Coordinates of C-alpha atoms in Angstrom, one line a residue:
M217 CA 40.9 -144.8 96.9
K218 CA 41.7 -143.5 100.3
I219 CA 41.6 -139.8 100.6
R220 CA 44.2 -138.5 103.1
R221 CA 44.0 -135.1 104.8
F222 CA 46.4 -132.4 103.5
S223 CA 49.1 -131.7 106.2
A224 CA 50.5 -128.2 106.1
T225 CA 53.9 -129.6 105.1
A226 CA 52.5 -131.7 102.2
F227 CA 50.4 -128.7 101.0
A228 CA 53.4 -126.4 100.9
A229 CA 55.4 -129.2 99.3
A230 CA 52.8 -129.7 96.6
L231 CA 53.5 -126.2 95.3
L232 CA 57.2 -126.6 94.8
I233 CA 58.4 -130.1 95.3
P234 CA 58.2 -133.2 92.9
G235 CA 56.2 -136.1 94.0
L236 CA 52.9 -134.5 95.0
A237 CA 51.2 -134.0 91.7
A238 CA 48.4 -136.6 92.1
C239 CA 47.0 -139.1 94.6
N240 CA 47.3 -142.8 93.8
D241 CA 45.2 -145.7 94.8
N242 CA 47.1 -146.0 98.1
G243 CA 46.3 -142.4 99.1
T244 CA 49.9 -141.4 98.6
V245 CA 51.1 -139.1 95.9
G246 CA 52.6 -139.8 92.5
A247 CA 55.6 -138.4 90.9
G248 CA 55.6 -135.2 88.8
A249 CA 56.8 -134.6 85.3
S250 CA 60.4 -134.9 84.3
A251 CA 62.5 -131.8 84.4
T252 CA 64.3 -130.1 81.6
P253 CA 68.0 -130.9 81.3
A254 CA 69.9 -129.5 84.4
A255 CA 72.6 -126.9 84.0
S256 CA 76.0 -128.0 84.8
G257 CA 77.3 -127.0 88.2
S258 CA 80.9 -126.8 87.1
A259 CA 82.7 -123.5 86.4
A260 CA 83.8 -124.6 82.9
S261 CA 81.1 -122.7 81.2
G262 CA 81.7 -119.4 83.0
S263 CA 83.5 -117.8 85.8
I264 CA 82.6 -115.8 88.9
A265 CA 82.9 -112.1 88.2
P266 CA 85.8 -110.7 90.3
S267 CA 84.9 -108.4 93.2
G268 CA 85.5 -104.7 92.4
T269 CA 84.9 -105.2 88.6
P270 CA 81.7 -104.0 86.8
G271 CA 79.0 -106.4 87.9
G272 CA 80.7 -107.2 91.2
D273 CA 80.8 -110.6 92.8
A274 CA 78.1 -113.0 91.4
K275 CA 77.1 -114.4 94.7
Q276 CA 76.8 -111.0 96.4
A277 CA 74.7 -109.8 93.4
L278 CA 72.3 -112.7 94.0
L279 CA 72.2 -112.0 97.8
D280 CA 71.5 -108.3 97.2
S281 CA 68.8 -109.2 94.5
T282 CA 66.5 -110.4 97.3
N283 CA 66.6 -107.1 99.4
A284 CA 63.7 -105.6 97.5
I285 CA 61.5 -108.6 98.5
R286 CA 61.7 -107.5 102.1
D287 CA 59.9 -104.3 101.3
G288 CA 56.9 -106.5 100.8
N289 CA 55.4 -105.0 97.6
F290 CA 55.5 -107.4 94.7
R291 CA 53.7 -110.0 92.6
F292 CA 55.0 -113.6 92.5
T293 CA 54.5 -117.0 90.8
M294 CA 55.6 -120.5 91.8
S295 CA 55.3 -123.7 89.9
G296 CA 56.5 -127.3 90.1
A297 CA 55.2 -130.9 90.3
G298 CA 52.1 -130.1 88.3
S299 CA 51.0 -127.4 90.8
T300 CA 51.1 -123.6 90.5
A301 CA 50.7 -120.5 92.7
E302 CA 50.5 -116.9 92.0
G303 CA 49.6 -113.8 93.9
Q304 CA 50.8 -110.5 95.5
V305 CA 52.1 -109.2 98.7
H306 CA 51.3 -105.7 99.8
E307 CA 53.0 -104.9 103.2
P308 CA 51.8 -101.3 103.2
T309 CA 48.3 -102.4 103.8
Q310 CA 49.3 -105.7 105.6
S311 CA 47.5 -107.7 102.9
A312 CA 48.4 -110.6 100.6
E313 CA 46.6 -112.9 98.2
M314 CA 47.5 -116.3 96.8
R315 CA 45.8 -118.5 94.2
M316 CA 46.9 -122.1 94.1
T317 CA 46.2 -125.1 91.9
I318 CA 47.3 -128.6 92.8
G319 CA 46.9 -131.3 90.2
D320 CA 44.5 -130.9 87.2
P321 CA 41.0 -132.2 86.3
S322 CA 42.4 -135.5 85.0
S323 CA 44.1 -136.2 88.5
D324 CA 42.3 -138.3 91.1
L325 CA 42.2 -135.2 93.2
M326 CA 42.5 -131.5 92.1
M327 CA 42.5 -128.6 94.6
K328 CA 42.2 -124.9 94.0
L329 CA 42.5 -122.3 96.8
D330 CA 42.1 -118.6 96.7
L331 CA 43.6 -117.3 100.0
V332 CA 43.1 -113.7 101.0
H333 CA 45.0 -112.2 104.0
Y334 CA 44.1 -108.8 105.3
K335 CA 45.6 -108.4 108.8
P336 CA 44.1 -109.5 111.2
D337 CA 41.8 -111.6 109.0
S338 CA 42.1 -114.4 106.5
W339 CA 39.7 -116.0 104.1
V340 CA 39.9 -118.9 101.7
K341 CA 37.7 -120.3 98.8
L342 CA 38.2 -123.9 98.1
E343 CA 37.4 -125.8 94.9
L344 CA 37.8 -129.6 94.5
G345 CA 37.9 -131.6 91.3
G346 CA 39.0 -135.0 90.0
K347 CA 37.6 -138.4 90.2
A348 CA 38.0 -138.8 93.9
A349 CA 36.7 -135.3 95.0
A350 CA 33.4 -136.8 96.1
S351 CA 35.2 -138.9 98.7
V352 CA 36.9 -136.1 100.6
P353 CA 36.0 -136.3 104.3
G354 CA 33.2 -133.9 105.3
L355 CA 32.7 -132.7 101.8
K356 CA 29.1 -131.6 102.3
N357 CA 30.1 -129.2 105.1
L358 CA 33.1 -127.6 103.3
N359 CA 31.0 -124.7 101.8
L360 CA 32.7 -125.0 98.4
G361 CA 32.4 -121.8 96.3
K362 CA 32.2 -119.6 99.4
Y363 CA 34.9 -117.6 101.1
Q364 CA 35.5 -119.1 104.4
H365 CA 36.6 -116.8 107.2
L366 CA 39.5 -118.5 109.1
D367 CA 40.1 -118.5 112.9
Q368 CA 43.6 -117.2 113.3
T369 CA 44.2 -119.3 116.4
R370 CA 43.6 -122.4 114.4
I371 CA 45.9 -121.6 111.5
Q372 CA 48.8 -120.0 113.3
G373 CA 52.0 -121.7 112.1
N374 CA 50.0 -123.5 109.3
R375 CA 52.1 -123.3 106.1
A376 CA 49.1 -124.1 104.0
L377 CA 46.6 -121.5 105.4
G378 CA 48.5 -118.9 107.3
F379 CA 50.7 -115.9 106.3
D380 CA 53.4 -114.4 108.4
F381 CA 53.8 -110.6 107.8
D382 CA 57.2 -110.8 109.5
K383 CA 58.3 -113.3 106.6
L384 CA 56.9 -111.7 103.5
D385 CA 58.3 -113.9 100.8
P386 CA 56.2 -117.1 100.3
A387 CA 59.1 -118.8 98.6
G388 CA 61.9 -117.7 100.9
S389 CA 64.3 -116.8 98.1
A390 CA 66.6 -114.9 100.5
V391 CA 67.2 -118.1 102.4
L392 CA 67.7 -120.1 99.2
T393 CA 70.3 -117.7 97.8
Q394 CA 72.2 -117.8 101.1
G395 CA 72.8 -121.5 100.4
V396 CA 74.5 -120.8 97.1
T397 CA 77.7 -122.9 96.9
E398 CA 78.8 -121.9 93.4
V399 CA 77.6 -119.3 91.0
R400 CA 78.8 -117.7 87.7
Q401 CA 77.4 -115.0 85.6
T402 CA 76.2 -116.4 82.3
G403 CA 74.9 -113.1 80.7
E404 CA 73.6 -109.7 81.5
G405 CA 71.5 -110.2 84.6
A406 CA 71.7 -114.0 84.3
Y407 CA 73.4 -116.5 86.7
A408 CA 73.8 -120.2 87.1
G409 CA 75.4 -122.4 89.7
T410 CA 74.5 -124.8 92.6
V411 CA 72.8 -124.4 95.9
D412 CA 72.8 -126.4 99.1
V413 CA 69.1 -126.8 99.7
S414 CA 69.8 -128.8 102.9
K415 CA 70.3 -125.4 104.5
A416 CA 67.1 -124.0 103.2
A417 CA 64.4 -125.8 105.1
E418 CA 63.3 -122.5 106.6
A419 CA 62.5 -121.1 103.0
G420 CA 59.0 -122.6 103.2
S421 CA 59.2 -123.7 99.6
L422 CA 61.1 -126.9 100.3
D423 CA 59.8 -130.0 102.1
P424 CA 62.3 -131.2 104.7
A425 CA 61.3 -134.8 103.8
V426 CA 62.3 -134.3 100.2
I427 CA 65.6 -132.6 101.2
T428 CA 66.2 -135.7 103.3
A429 CA 65.4 -138.0 100.3
L430 CA 67.9 -136.1 98.2
G431 CA 70.7 -137.1 100.5
A432 CA 74.1 -135.8 99.3
Q433 CA 72.4 -134.4 96.1
A434 CA 70.8 -131.8 98.3
Q435 CA 74.2 -130.1 98.7
S436 CA 74.6 -129.3 95.0
V437 CA 71.2 -128.7 93.3
P438 CA 71.6 -126.8 90.0
F439 CA 69.9 -123.5 89.6
T440 CA 69.6 -120.6 87.3
A441 CA 68.5 -117.0 88.2
K442 CA 67.8 -113.7 86.6
V443 CA 67.7 -110.2 87.9
D444 CA 66.0 -107.1 86.5
P445 CA 67.8 -104.0 85.3
Q446 CA 67.5 -102.7 88.9
G447 CA 69.3 -105.8 90.2
R448 CA 66.2 -107.3 91.8
L449 CA 65.5 -111.0 91.6
S450 CA 63.1 -111.7 88.8
E451 CA 63.4 -115.5 88.3
L452 CA 64.9 -118.4 90.2
V453 CA 64.7 -122.0 88.9
L454 CA 65.8 -124.9 91.0
Q455 CA 66.5 -128.1 89.0
I456 CA 65.6 -130.7 91.7
P457 CA 67.1 -134.1 90.8
A458 CA 65.1 -137.4 91.1
A459 CA 65.0 -138.8 94.6
G460 CA 63.3 -141.8 95.9
Q461 CA 59.9 -142.1 94.1
S462 CA 60.0 -138.6 92.9
A463 CA 61.0 -137.7 89.3
A464 CA 63.4 -134.8 88.5
Q465 CA 61.5 -131.5 88.5
D466 CA 62.1 -127.9 87.8
V467 CA 60.9 -125.5 90.4
K468 CA 60.3 -122.0 89.1
I469 CA 59.8 -118.8 91.2
T470 CA 59.3 -115.3 89.7
Y471 CA 58.9 -111.9 91.0
T472 CA 57.4 -108.8 89.2
D473 CA 55.8 -105.4 89.9
Y474 CA 58.2 -104.4 92.7
G475 CA 56.8 -101.4 94.4
N476 CA 53.6 -101.5 92.3
A477 CA 51.6 -104.5 93.6
A478 CA 48.0 -103.9 94.6
A479 CA 46.5 -104.4 97.9
A480 CA 44.4 -107.6 98.3
Q481 CA 40.7 -107.3 98.1
K482 CA 38.5 -108.5 100.9
P483 CA 35.8 -110.8 99.7
P484 CA 32.2 -109.4 99.7
A485 CA 30.4 -110.0 102.9
D486 CA 27.6 -111.9 101.2
Q487 CA 30.1 -114.5 100.0
V488 CA 31.6 -115.2 103.4
V489 CA 30.9 -117.9 105.9
E490 CA 32.8 -119.1 108.9
A491 CA 35.0 -122.1 108.2
P492 CA 33.6 -125.3 109.7
A493 CA 35.6 -127.9 111.7
E494 CA 35.7 -130.1 108.7
F495 CA 37.7 -127.5 106.8
Y496 CA 40.4 -127.3 109.5
N497 CA 40.5 -131.1 109.7
L498 CA 41.2 -131.3 106.0
F499 CA 44.5 -129.4 106.5
K500 CA 45.7 -131.0 109.7

């Protein structure tokens, strides 16, 4: 099996986009699991709440639900394509942490990363598993199990390893909700509709290559959303249809602990080493 390096785009896509759950014998990535049945995008099962009535306009409610994310004090989870991520953002201390898992022990290659950002520094602890882990280029120099201090000049703009404190939401839900093309309220704090993800490449949670593969389907991807009693986004589920070699997949994003997230913890000095060239090469 050929082990490819993880590009920043592929890494970000592995978190939320179908088709990157496991490497196959050609070094490409196999399809993820099938999604649950998609919600209908028609308005037959509900209607948009009229403006000026209790509950207000459904789309405006969704747009407003992302305002609290910009305060940069929350916990989040993301899942899709057999990969997961969870962590917290704490803008008051300019810190964030994200723990990611791509694949599982039965995959050819499984990767776990624990990323800590405490401006101006970043650290990452890398774990590798799976049948092909021993074939990863430069494995002996990757300092597995240690926190590796990252050179900011080498990760600037890298979606896999960097964090932009001017764009505090790892999933970019504000961008996604701006692409909503139809929405209806389905219950108290619950919504469903369709979103044009072709306008959401900036979100950071959608791979432009997958958006392209979706073709016309990208303009009407079904979604469901929930807001908490304060009107803040608590859950967003995109029901990505099958495209190319990728199976249909649910992409789920959640937000909790608004205003109550903890600051990230810097790793102990005795567990930190400088990241070697082989580490940066892995993520080119």
